[in-house]
Amino acid sequence: MAPSAASGVSSLPSGFAVFITFPDLLFTFEFVFGGLVWILVSSSHVPIPLVQGWVMFASVFCFVATTVLAFLYVIGAHGNRNSWITLDAAYHCVAALFYFGASVLEALVTIQLQDGFFYKYYHENISAVVFSYVATLLYVVHAVFSLIRWKSS
């Protein structure tokens, strides 16, 4: 059963309305900041491969999944079914958790690199941390509003 506009229940957007309705407007910013995190982490020098691997996994996974989900919304694959509202809420909660973990680990490694590390690489790591926390904030905000939409569906 598809939610109707008369009942006041939020539905998922279709077409390019994805990029102008809130919270789905955040897809664009998640895409941009997630891409920046991916680029910065891949070019930075993190001496602990496990940390860099997790941050890369989280950023690439979220970048690809956000792109695929936004594309599916644009083509209207969801058909306003409630299962897609659940998927949207679940995905953004998982993405927020992944990015939070990646941000904390990247910040911890960057703090440890403060002494005895090349100035350029240290600043790349700081930029990666900042953009990672911005991406985390975007995913958290999107998750909260997706959960509100899910609860009202």
Coordinates of C-alpha atoms in Angstrom, one line a residue:
M1 CA 0.0 0.0 0.0
A2 CA 1.6 3.3 -1.1
P3 CA 1.4 6.3 1.2
S4 CA -0.8 9.1 -0.1
A5 CA -0.2 12.8 0.0
A6 CA -3.7 13.3 1.6
S7 CA -2.7 11.3 4.7
G8 CA 0.3 13.5 5.4
V9 CA 2.8 10.6 5.1
S10 CA 6.1 11.4 3.5
S11 CA 7.0 9.4 0.4
L12 CA 10.2 8.9 -1.4
P13 CA 10.9 11.3 -4.3
S14 CA 11.3 10.2 -7.9
G15 CA 13.1 11.8 -10.8
F16 CA 15.3 14.8 -10.2
A17 CA 13.2 15.8 -7.2
V18 CA 15.7 13.7 -5.3
F19 CA 18.1 16.6 -5.5
I20 CA 15.7 19.3 -4.4
T21 CA 13.7 17.7 -1.5
F22 CA 14.9 17.4 2.0
P23 CA 16.4 15.1 3.4
D24 CA 17.1 13.5 0.0
L25 CA 18.9 16.7 -1.0
L26 CA 21.7 15.5 1.3
F27 CA 22.6 12.8 -1.3
T28 CA 24.4 15.4 -3.2
F29 CA 26.5 16.6 -0.3
E30 CA 27.1 13.0 0.9
F31 CA 28.4 12.2 -2.6
V32 CA 30.7 15.3 -2.7
F33 CA 32.1 15.0 0.8
G34 CA 32.3 11.2 0.6
G35 CA 34.3 11.6 -2.6
L36 CA 36.6 14.1 -0.9
V37 CA 37.3 11.7 2.0
W38 CA 38.0 8.9 -0.4
I39 CA 40.5 11.0 -2.4
L40 CA 42.2 12.4 0.7
V41 CA 42.5 9.1 2.5
S42 CA 43.9 7.4 -0.6
S43 CA 46.5 10.1 -1.1
S44 CA 47.5 10.4 2.6
H45 CA 50.1 8.4 4.3
V46 CA 48.7 6.5 7.2
P47 CA 51.3 4.2 8.8
I48 CA 48.7 1.8 10.1
P49 CA 47.3 -0.1 7.1
L50 CA 44.3 -1.5 9.0
V51 CA 43.0 2.0 9.8
Q52 CA 43.5 3.2 6.2
G53 CA 41.8 0.1 5.0
W54 CA 38.7 0.6 7.2
V55 CA 38.5 4.3 6.3
M56 CA 38.8 3.4 2.6
F57 CA 36.2 0.7 2.9
A58 CA 33.7 2.9 4.7
S59 CA 34.2 5.8 2.3
V60 CA 34.1 3.7 -0.9
F61 CA 31.2 1.6 0.2
C62 CA 29.1 4.7 1.2
F63 CA 30.1 6.5 -2.0
V64 CA 29.0 3.7 -4.2
A65 CA 25.9 2.8 -2.2
T66 CA 24.8 6.5 -2.1
T67 CA 25.3 6.8 -5.8
V68 CA 23.3 3.6 -6.5
L69 CA 20.5 4.6 -4.1
A70 CA 20.3 8.1 -5.6
F71 CA 20.2 6.7 -9.1
L72 CA 17.5 4.2 -8.2
Y73 CA 15.4 7.1 -6.7
V74 CA 15.9 9.1 -9.9
I75 CA 14.6 6.4 -12.1
G76 CA 11.7 5.7 -9.6
A77 CA 12.6 2.1 -8.9
H78 CA 11.1 2.3 -5.4
G79 CA 7.5 2.8 -6.6
N80 CA 6.7 4.4 -3.2
R81 CA 6.7 1.1 -1.4
N82 CA 7.3 1.1 2.3
S83 CA 10.1 -1.4 2.0
W84 CA 12.2 1.3 0.3
I85 CA 11.6 3.7 3.1
T86 CA 12.9 1.0 5.5
L87 CA 15.9 0.4 3.2
D88 CA 16.6 4.2 3.1
A89 CA 16.5 4.5 6.9
A90 CA 18.6 1.3 7.5
Y91 CA 21.2 2.3 4.9
H92 CA 21.7 5.8 6.3
C93 CA 22.0 4.5 9.9
V94 CA 24.6 1.9 8.8
A95 CA 26.5 4.6 6.7
A96 CA 26.5 7.0 9.7
L97 CA 27.9 4.3 11.9
F98 CA 30.6 3.3 9.3
Y99 CA 31.6 6.9 8.8
F100 CA 31.7 7.6 12.6
G101 CA 34.0 4.7 13.1
A102 CA 36.2 5.7 10.2
S103 CA 36.3 9.3 11.4
V104 CA 37.3 8.4 14.9
L105 CA 40.1 6.1 13.7
E106 CA 41.4 8.6 11.2
A107 CA 41.5 11.3 13.9
L108 CA 43.3 9.0 16.3
V109 CA 46.0 8.2 13.8
T110 CA 46.3 11.8 12.7
I111 CA 46.8 12.9 16.4
Q112 CA 49.5 10.2 16.8
L113 CA 51.3 11.5 13.6
Q114 CA 51.6 15.0 14.9
D115 CA 55.2 14.7 15.8
G116 CA 57.9 13.6 13.3
F117 CA 55.7 13.6 10.2
F118 CA 56.0 15.6 7.0
Y119 CA 54.0 18.8 7.2
K120 CA 52.2 18.2 3.9
Y121 CA 51.0 14.7 4.8
Y122 CA 49.9 15.8 8.2
H123 CA 47.7 18.5 6.7
E124 CA 46.3 15.9 4.2
N125 CA 45.3 13.7 7.2
I126 CA 43.7 16.7 9.0
S127 CA 41.7 17.5 5.9
A128 CA 40.6 13.9 5.6
V129 CA 39.5 13.9 9.3
V130 CA 37.5 17.2 8.8
F131 CA 35.7 16.0 5.7
S132 CA 35.1 12.6 7.3
Y133 CA 33.4 14.3 10.2
V134 CA 31.4 16.5 7.8
A135 CA 30.3 13.3 5.9
T136 CA 29.4 11.7 9.2
L137 CA 27.3 14.6 10.2
L138 CA 25.5 14.5 6.8
Y139 CA 24.8 10.8 7.1
V140 CA 23.5 11.2 10.7
V141 CA 21.2 14.1 9.7
H142 CA 19.9 12.0 6.8
A143 CA 19.5 9.0 9.0
V144 CA 17.5 11.0 11.5
F145 CA 15.1 12.4 8.9
S146 CA 14.9 9.0 7.2
L147 CA 13.9 7.4 10.5
I148 CA 11.3 10.1 11.0
R149 CA 9.9 9.3 7.5
W150 CA 10.0 5.6 8.2
K151 CA 8.1 6.0 11.5
S152 CA 5.4 8.1 9.8
S153 CA 5.0 5.5 6.9

